[in-house]
Short mmCIF file of C-alpha atoms and ligand atoms in Angstrom, two decimals:
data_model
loop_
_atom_site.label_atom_id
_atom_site.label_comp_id
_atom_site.label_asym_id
_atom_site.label_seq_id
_atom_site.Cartn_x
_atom_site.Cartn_y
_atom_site.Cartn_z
CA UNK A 1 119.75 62.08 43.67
CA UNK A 2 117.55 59.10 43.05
CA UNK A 3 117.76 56.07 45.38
CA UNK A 4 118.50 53.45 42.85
CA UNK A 5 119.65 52.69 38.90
CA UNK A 6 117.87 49.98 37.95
CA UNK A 7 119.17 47.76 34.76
CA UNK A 8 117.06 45.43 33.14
CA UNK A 9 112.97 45.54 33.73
CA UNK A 10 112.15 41.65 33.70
CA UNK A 11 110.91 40.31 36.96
CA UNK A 12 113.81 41.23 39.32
CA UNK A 13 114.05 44.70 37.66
CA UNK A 14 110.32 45.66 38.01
CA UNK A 15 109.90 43.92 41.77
CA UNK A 16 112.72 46.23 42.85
CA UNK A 17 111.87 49.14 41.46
CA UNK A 18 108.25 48.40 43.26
CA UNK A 19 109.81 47.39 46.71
CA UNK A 20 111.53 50.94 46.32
CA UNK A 21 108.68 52.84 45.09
CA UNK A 22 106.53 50.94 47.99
CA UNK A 23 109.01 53.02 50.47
CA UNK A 24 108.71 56.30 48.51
CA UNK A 25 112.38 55.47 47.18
CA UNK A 26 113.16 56.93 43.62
CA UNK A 27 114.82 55.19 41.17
CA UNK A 28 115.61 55.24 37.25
CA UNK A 29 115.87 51.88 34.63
CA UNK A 30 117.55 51.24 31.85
CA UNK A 31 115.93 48.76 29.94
CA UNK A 32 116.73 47.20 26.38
CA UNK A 33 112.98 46.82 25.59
CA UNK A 34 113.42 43.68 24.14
CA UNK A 35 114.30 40.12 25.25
CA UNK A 36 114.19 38.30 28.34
CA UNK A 37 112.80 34.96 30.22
CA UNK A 38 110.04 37.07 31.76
CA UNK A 39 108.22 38.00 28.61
CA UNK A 40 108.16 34.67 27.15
CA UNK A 41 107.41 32.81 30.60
CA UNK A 42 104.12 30.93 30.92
CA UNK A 43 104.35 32.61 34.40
CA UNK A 44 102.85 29.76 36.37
CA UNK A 45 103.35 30.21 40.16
CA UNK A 46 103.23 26.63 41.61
CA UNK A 47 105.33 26.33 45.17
CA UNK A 48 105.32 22.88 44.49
CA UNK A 49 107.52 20.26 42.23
CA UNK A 50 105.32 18.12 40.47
CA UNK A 51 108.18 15.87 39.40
CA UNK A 52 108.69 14.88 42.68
CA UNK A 53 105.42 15.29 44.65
CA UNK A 54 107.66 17.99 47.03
CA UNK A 55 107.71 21.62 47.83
CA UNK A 56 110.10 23.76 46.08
CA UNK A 57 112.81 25.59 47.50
CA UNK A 58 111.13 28.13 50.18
CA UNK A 59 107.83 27.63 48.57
CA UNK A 60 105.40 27.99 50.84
CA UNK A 61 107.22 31.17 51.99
CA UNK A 62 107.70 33.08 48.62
CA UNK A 63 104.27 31.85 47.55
CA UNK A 64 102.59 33.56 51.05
CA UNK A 65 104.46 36.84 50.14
CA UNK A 66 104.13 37.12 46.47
CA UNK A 67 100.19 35.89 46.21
CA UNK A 68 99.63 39.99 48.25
CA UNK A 69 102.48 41.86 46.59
CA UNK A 70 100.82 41.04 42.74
CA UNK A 71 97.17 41.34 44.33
CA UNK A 72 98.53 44.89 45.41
CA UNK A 73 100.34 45.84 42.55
CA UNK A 74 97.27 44.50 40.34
CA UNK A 75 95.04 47.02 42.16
CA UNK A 76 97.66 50.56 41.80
CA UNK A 77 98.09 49.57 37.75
CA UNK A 78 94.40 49.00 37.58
CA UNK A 79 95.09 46.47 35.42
CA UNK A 80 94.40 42.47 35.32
CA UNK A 81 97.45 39.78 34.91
CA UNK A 82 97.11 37.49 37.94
CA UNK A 83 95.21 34.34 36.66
CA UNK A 84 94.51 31.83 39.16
CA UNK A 85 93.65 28.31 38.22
CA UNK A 86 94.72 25.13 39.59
CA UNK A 87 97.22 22.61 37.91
CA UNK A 88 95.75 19.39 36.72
CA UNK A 89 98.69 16.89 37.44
CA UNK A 90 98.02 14.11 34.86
CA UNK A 91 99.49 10.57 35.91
CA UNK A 92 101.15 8.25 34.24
CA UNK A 93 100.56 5.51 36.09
CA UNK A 94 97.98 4.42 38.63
CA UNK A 95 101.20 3.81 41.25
CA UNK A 96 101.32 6.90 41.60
CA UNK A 97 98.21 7.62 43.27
CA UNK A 98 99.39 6.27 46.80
CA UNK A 99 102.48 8.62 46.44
CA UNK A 100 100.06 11.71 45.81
CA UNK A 101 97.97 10.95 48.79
CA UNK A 102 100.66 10.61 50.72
CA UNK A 103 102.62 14.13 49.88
CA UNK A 104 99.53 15.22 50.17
CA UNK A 105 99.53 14.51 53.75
CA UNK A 106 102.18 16.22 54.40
CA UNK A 107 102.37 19.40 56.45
CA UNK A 108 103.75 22.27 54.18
CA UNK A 109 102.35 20.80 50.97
CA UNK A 110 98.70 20.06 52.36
CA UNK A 111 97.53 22.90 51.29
CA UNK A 112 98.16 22.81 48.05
CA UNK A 113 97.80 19.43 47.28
CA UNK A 114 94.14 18.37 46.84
CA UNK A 115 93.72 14.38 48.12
CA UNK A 116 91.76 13.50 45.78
CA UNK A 117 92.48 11.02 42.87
CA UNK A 118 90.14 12.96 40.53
CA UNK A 119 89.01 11.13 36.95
CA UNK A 120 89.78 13.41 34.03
CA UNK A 121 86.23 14.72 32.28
CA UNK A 122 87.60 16.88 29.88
CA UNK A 123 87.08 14.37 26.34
CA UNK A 124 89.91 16.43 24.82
CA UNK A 125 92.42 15.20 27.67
CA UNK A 126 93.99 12.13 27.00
CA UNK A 127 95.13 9.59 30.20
CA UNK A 128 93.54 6.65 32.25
CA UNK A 129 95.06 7.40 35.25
CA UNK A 130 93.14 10.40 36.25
CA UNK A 131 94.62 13.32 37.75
CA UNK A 132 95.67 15.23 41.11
CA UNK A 133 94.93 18.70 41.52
CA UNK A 134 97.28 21.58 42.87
CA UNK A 135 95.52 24.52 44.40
CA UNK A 136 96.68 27.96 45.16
CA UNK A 137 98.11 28.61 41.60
CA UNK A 138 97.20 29.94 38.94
CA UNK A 139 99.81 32.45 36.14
CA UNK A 140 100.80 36.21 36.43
CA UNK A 141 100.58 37.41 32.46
CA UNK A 142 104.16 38.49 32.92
CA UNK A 143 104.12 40.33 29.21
CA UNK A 144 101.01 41.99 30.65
CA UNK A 145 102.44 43.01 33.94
CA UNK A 146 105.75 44.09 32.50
CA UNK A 147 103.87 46.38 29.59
CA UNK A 148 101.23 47.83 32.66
CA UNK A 149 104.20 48.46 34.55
CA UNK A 150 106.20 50.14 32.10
CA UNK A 151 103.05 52.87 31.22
CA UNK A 152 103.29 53.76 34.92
CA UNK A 153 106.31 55.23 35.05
CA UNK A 154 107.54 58.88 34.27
CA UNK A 155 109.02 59.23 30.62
CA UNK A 156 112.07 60.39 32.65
CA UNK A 157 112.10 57.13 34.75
CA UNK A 158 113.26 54.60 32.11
CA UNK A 159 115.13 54.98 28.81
CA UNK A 160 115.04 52.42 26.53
CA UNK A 161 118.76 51.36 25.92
CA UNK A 162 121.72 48.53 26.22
CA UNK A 163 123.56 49.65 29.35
CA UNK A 164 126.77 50.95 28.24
CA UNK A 165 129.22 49.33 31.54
CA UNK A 166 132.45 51.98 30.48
CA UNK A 167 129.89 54.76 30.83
CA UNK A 168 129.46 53.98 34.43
CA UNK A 169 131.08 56.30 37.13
CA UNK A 170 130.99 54.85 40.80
CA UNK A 171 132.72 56.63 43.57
CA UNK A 172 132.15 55.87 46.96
CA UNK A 173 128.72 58.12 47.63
CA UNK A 174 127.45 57.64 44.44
CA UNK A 175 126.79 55.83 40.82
CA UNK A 176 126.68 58.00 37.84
CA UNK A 177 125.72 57.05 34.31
CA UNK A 178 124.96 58.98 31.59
CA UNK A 179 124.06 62.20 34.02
CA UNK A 180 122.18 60.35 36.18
CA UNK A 181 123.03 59.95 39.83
CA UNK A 182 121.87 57.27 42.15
CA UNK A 183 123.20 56.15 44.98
CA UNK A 184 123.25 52.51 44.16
CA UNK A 185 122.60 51.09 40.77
CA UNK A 186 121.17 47.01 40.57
CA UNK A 187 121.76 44.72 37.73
CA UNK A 188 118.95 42.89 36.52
CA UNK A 189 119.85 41.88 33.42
CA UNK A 190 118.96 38.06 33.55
CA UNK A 191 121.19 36.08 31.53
CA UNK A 192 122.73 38.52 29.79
CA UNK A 193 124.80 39.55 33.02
CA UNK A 194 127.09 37.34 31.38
CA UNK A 195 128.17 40.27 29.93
CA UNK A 196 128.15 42.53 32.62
CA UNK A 197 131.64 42.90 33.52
CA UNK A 198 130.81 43.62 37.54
CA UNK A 199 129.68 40.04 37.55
CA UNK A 200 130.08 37.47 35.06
CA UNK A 201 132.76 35.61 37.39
CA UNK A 202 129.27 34.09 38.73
CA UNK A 203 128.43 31.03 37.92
CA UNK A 204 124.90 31.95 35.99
CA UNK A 205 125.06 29.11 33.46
CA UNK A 206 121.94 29.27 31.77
CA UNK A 207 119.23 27.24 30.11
CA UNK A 208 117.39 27.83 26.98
CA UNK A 209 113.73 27.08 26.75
CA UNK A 210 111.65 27.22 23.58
CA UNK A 211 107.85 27.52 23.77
CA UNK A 212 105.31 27.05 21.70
CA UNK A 213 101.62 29.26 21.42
CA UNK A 214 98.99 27.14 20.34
CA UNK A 215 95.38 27.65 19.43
CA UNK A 216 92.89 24.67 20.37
CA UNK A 217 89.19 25.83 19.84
CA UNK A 218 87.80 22.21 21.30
CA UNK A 219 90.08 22.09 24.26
CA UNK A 220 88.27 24.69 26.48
CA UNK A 221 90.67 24.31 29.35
CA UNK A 222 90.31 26.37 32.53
CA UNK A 223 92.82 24.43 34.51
CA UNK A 224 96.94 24.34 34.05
CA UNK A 225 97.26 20.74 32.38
CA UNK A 226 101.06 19.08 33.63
CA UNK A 227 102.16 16.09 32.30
CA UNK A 228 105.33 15.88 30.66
CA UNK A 229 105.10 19.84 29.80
CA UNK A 230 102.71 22.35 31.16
CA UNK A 231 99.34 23.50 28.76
CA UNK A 232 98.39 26.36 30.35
CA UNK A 233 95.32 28.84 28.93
CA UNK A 234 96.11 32.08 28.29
CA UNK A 235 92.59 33.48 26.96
CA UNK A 236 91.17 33.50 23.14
CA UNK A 237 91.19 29.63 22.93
CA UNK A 238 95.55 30.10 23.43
CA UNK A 239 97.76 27.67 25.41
CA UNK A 240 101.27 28.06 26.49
CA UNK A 241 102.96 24.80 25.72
CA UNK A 242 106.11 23.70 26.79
CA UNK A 243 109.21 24.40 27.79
CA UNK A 244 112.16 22.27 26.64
CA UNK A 245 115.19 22.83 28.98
CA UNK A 246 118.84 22.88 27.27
CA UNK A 247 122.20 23.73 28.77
CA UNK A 248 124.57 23.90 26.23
CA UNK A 249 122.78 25.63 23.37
CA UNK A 250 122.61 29.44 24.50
CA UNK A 251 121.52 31.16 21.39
CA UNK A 252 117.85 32.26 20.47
CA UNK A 253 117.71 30.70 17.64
CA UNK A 254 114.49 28.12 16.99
CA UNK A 255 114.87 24.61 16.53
CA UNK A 256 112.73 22.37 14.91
CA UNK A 257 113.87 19.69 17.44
CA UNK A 258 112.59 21.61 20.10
CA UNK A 259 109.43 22.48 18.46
CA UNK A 260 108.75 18.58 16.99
CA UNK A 261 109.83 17.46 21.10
CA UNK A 262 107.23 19.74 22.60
CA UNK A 263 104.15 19.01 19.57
CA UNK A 264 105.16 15.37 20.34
CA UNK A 265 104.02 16.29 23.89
CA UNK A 266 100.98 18.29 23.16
CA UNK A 267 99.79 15.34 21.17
CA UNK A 268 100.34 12.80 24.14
CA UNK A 269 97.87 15.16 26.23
CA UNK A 270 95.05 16.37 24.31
CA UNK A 271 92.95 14.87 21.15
CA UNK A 272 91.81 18.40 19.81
CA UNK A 273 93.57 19.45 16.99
CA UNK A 274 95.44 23.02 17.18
CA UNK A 275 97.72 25.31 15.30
CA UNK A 276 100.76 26.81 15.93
CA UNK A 277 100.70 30.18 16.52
CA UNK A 278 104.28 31.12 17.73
CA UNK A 279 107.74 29.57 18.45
CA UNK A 280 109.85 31.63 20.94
CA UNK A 281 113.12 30.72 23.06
CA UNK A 282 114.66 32.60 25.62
CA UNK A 283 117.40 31.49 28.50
CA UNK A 284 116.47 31.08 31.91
CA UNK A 285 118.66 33.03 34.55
CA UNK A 286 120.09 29.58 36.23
CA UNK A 287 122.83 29.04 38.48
CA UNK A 288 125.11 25.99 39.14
CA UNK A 289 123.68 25.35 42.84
CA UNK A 290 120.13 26.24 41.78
CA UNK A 291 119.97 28.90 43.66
CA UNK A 292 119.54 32.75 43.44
CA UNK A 293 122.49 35.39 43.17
CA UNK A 294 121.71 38.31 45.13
CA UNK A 295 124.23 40.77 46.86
CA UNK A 296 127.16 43.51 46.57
CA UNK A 297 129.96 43.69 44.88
CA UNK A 298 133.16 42.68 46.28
CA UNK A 299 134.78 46.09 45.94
CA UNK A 300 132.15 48.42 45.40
CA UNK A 301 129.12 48.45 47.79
CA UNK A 302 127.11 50.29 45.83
CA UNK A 303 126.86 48.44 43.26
CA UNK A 304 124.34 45.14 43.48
CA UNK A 305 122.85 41.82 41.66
CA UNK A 306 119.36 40.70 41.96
CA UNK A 307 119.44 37.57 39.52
CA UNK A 308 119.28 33.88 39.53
CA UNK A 309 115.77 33.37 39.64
CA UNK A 310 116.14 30.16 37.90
CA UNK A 311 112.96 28.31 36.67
CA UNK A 312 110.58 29.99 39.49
CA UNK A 313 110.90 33.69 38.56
CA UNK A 314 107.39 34.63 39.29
CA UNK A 315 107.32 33.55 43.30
CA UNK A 316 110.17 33.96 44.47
CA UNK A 317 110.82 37.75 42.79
CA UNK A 318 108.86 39.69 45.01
CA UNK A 319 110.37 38.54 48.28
CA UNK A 320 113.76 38.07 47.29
CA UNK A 321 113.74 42.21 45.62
CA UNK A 322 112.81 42.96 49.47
CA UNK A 323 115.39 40.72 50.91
CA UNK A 324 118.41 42.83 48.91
CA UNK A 325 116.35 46.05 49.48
CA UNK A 326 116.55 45.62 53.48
CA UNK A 327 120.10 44.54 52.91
CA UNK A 328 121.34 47.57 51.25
CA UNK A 329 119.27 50.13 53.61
CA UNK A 330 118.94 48.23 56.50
CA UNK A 331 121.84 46.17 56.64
CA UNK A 332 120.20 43.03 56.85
CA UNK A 333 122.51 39.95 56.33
CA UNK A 334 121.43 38.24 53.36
CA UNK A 335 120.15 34.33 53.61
CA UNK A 336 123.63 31.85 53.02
CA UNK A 337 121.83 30.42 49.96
CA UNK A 338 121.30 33.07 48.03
CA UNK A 339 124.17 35.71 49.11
CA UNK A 340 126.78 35.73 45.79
CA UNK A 341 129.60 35.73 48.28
CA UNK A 342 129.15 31.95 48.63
CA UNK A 343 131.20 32.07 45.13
C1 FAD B 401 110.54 29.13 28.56
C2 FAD B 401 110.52 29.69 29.93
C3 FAD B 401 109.42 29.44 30.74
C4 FAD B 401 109.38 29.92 32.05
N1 FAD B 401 108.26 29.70 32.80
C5 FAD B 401 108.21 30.16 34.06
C6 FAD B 401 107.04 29.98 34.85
O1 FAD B 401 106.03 29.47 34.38
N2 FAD B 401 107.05 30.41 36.13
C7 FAD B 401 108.14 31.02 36.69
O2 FAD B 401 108.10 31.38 37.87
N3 FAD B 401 109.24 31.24 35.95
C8 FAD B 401 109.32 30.82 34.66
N4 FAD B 401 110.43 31.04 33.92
C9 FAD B 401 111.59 31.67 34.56
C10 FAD B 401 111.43 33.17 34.62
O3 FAD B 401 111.14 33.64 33.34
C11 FAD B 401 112.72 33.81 35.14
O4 FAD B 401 113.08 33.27 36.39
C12 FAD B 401 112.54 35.32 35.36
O5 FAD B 401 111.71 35.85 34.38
C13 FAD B 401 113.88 36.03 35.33
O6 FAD B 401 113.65 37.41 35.46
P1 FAD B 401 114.84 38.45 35.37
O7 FAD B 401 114.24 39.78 35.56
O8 FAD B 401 115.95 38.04 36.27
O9 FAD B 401 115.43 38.31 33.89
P2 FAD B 401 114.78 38.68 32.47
O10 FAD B 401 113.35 38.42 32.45
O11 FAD B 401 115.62 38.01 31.45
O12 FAD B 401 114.95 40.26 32.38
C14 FAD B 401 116.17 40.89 32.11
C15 FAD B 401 115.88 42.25 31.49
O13 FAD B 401 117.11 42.98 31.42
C16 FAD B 401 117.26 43.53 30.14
N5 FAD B 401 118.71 43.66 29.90
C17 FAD B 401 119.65 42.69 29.93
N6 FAD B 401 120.87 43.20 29.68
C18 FAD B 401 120.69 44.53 29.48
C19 FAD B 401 121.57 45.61 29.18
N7 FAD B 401 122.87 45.43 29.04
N8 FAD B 401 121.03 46.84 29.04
C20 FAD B 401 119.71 47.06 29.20
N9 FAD B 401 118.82 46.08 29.49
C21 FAD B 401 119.31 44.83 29.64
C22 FAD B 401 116.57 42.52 29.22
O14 FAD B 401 116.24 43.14 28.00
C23 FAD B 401 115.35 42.15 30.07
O15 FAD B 401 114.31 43.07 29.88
C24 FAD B 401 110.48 30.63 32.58
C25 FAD B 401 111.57 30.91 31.75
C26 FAD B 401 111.58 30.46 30.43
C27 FAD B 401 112.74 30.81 29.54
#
């Protein structure tokens, strides 16, 4: 009987089924194949909140585990999809500078946050105010990772399918679907456990981001530029551009709003021209408090949720797939914040 059924292979999906495989666990996924925030997200890991000049939630700590767990990972798939570079912060105004230096100066952001006021030297980057720069980041080529990860596994270790929920058997040993037994099976679905009937009393609200893939020849960026949306190179003269954040609109469908509100952007940063290459949405996995959903069910305990990753997918995954792993083999009480019993 395998350890764990796994449904959904996005970024909670795939860092499970690696914590488990890690401890020579076994495990089988069920995976649509298609959709999710993972494959679309620029997959910048930044512990930091450039808004603000702060550290995100548990930064430093999910950014000291994760950094390792890709670099390892990277190695076994012999493959390459971590990309550091640092993030050019672009200011608006020169009052900001004394606000910089001074987060800068701060203990847990320090190290990330270079001092310097730097002048921008790029002639395709627009701004007078010059720019601070964020070190220790860089983007994991999620699509990349996600395809690598997929080759790796047995034929027999993940079918490509929409989980049927009435096919699943749980009895107090065991999970059972479609012939095969697990002893625990963990949802992953992302947004879409709105449908999941096991959990969609959670309050996973959602937010739908588009994007847009440019190609700028001149712009011959290295760096991740942030101003009022990130530009970040992906290779081949491409840049990421965007996202636009909206709450109440939670289909996939395209809008030119979104796409004229991000080119409006694009064209506030850079002179270079550039062409559109793609326009894709997706909805983020957010919850009301902003926090993650992670636990058992209320009646069955074996059956679990890893989800919630919000807006910061890429750092926190790793560490939070190990935090429900020890809980359901070891037992280990879950952090308050993130638990799903706090609902
Ligand atoms: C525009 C945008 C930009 C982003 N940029 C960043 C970023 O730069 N850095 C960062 O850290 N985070 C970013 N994020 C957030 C990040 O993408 C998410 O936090 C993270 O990817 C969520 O991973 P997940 O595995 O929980 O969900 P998902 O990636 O959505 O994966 C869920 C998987 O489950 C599958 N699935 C769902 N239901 C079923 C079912 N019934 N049967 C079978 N399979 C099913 C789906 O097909 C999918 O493969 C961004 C998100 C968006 C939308």
């Amino acid at each position: 009987m395998n350890h764990s059924l796994i449904v959904g292979l996005g970024l909670a999906g795939l860092t499970y089924a690696e914590q488990l495989r890690r401890k020579g666990l076994s495990f089988h996924i069920i995976d649509k194949g298609f959709g999710g925030s993972s494959k679309i997200a620029a997959g910048i890991y930044n512990p930091t909140v450039l808004k603000r000049f702060s550290l995100a939630w548990n930064g430093s700590l999910f950014h000291e585990y994760a950094l390792p767990f890709y670099e390892e990972l990277q190695e076994c798939l012999q493959s390459k999809f971590i990309f550091p570079a640092s993030i050019h912060k672009i200011f608006s105004k020169d009052s900001e500078h004394n606000k910089w230096i001074s987060a800068s100066d701060q203990k847990l952001l320090s190290p990330f946050l270079d001092p310097e006021i730097h002048s921008i030297t790029n002639p395709q980057v627009k701004g007078n105010h010059g720019y601070g720069k964020v070190n220790f980041t860089g983007r994991i080529a999620t699509q990349t990772l996600i395809n690598e990860y997929k080759i790796s596994l047995n034929t027999n270790q993940i079918f490509e399918e929409s989980f049927n929920y009435d096919k699943l058997l749980i009895s107090n040993y065991q999970v059972e679907y479609k012939g095969i037994k697990a002893k625990h099976v963990v949802f992953c679905e992302g947004y879409k456990m709105v449908n999941n009937p096991f959990f969609n009393f959670l309050p996973l609200v959602g937010s739908k981001g588009e994007i847009l893939i440019i190609r700028s020849k001149k712009l011959q960026s290295k760096s991740i530029v942030k101003a009022s949306i990130f530009l970040a190179p992906m290779g081949e003269d491409l840049y990421w551009a965007g996202a636009t954040f909206e709450g109440n609109d939670k289909t996939l469908q395209k809008t030119i709003k979104g796409r004229e509100w991000i080119e409006e952007r694009i064209k506030k940063i850079i002179t270079s021209d550039y062409e559109v290459i793609e326009h894709i949405t997706e909805i983020r996995p957010t919850v009301m408090d902003r926090r993650p959903l992670i636990g058992s069910h209320y009646d069955y305990n074996n059956v679990h949720l890893l989800n919630g990753f919000g807006t910061r997918g890429v750092l926190g995954a790793p560490l939070l797939s190990k935090w429900l792993l020890d809980h359901i083999e070891g037992d280990c009480e879950l952090p308050e914040a993130v638990n799903l019993s706090r609902f």
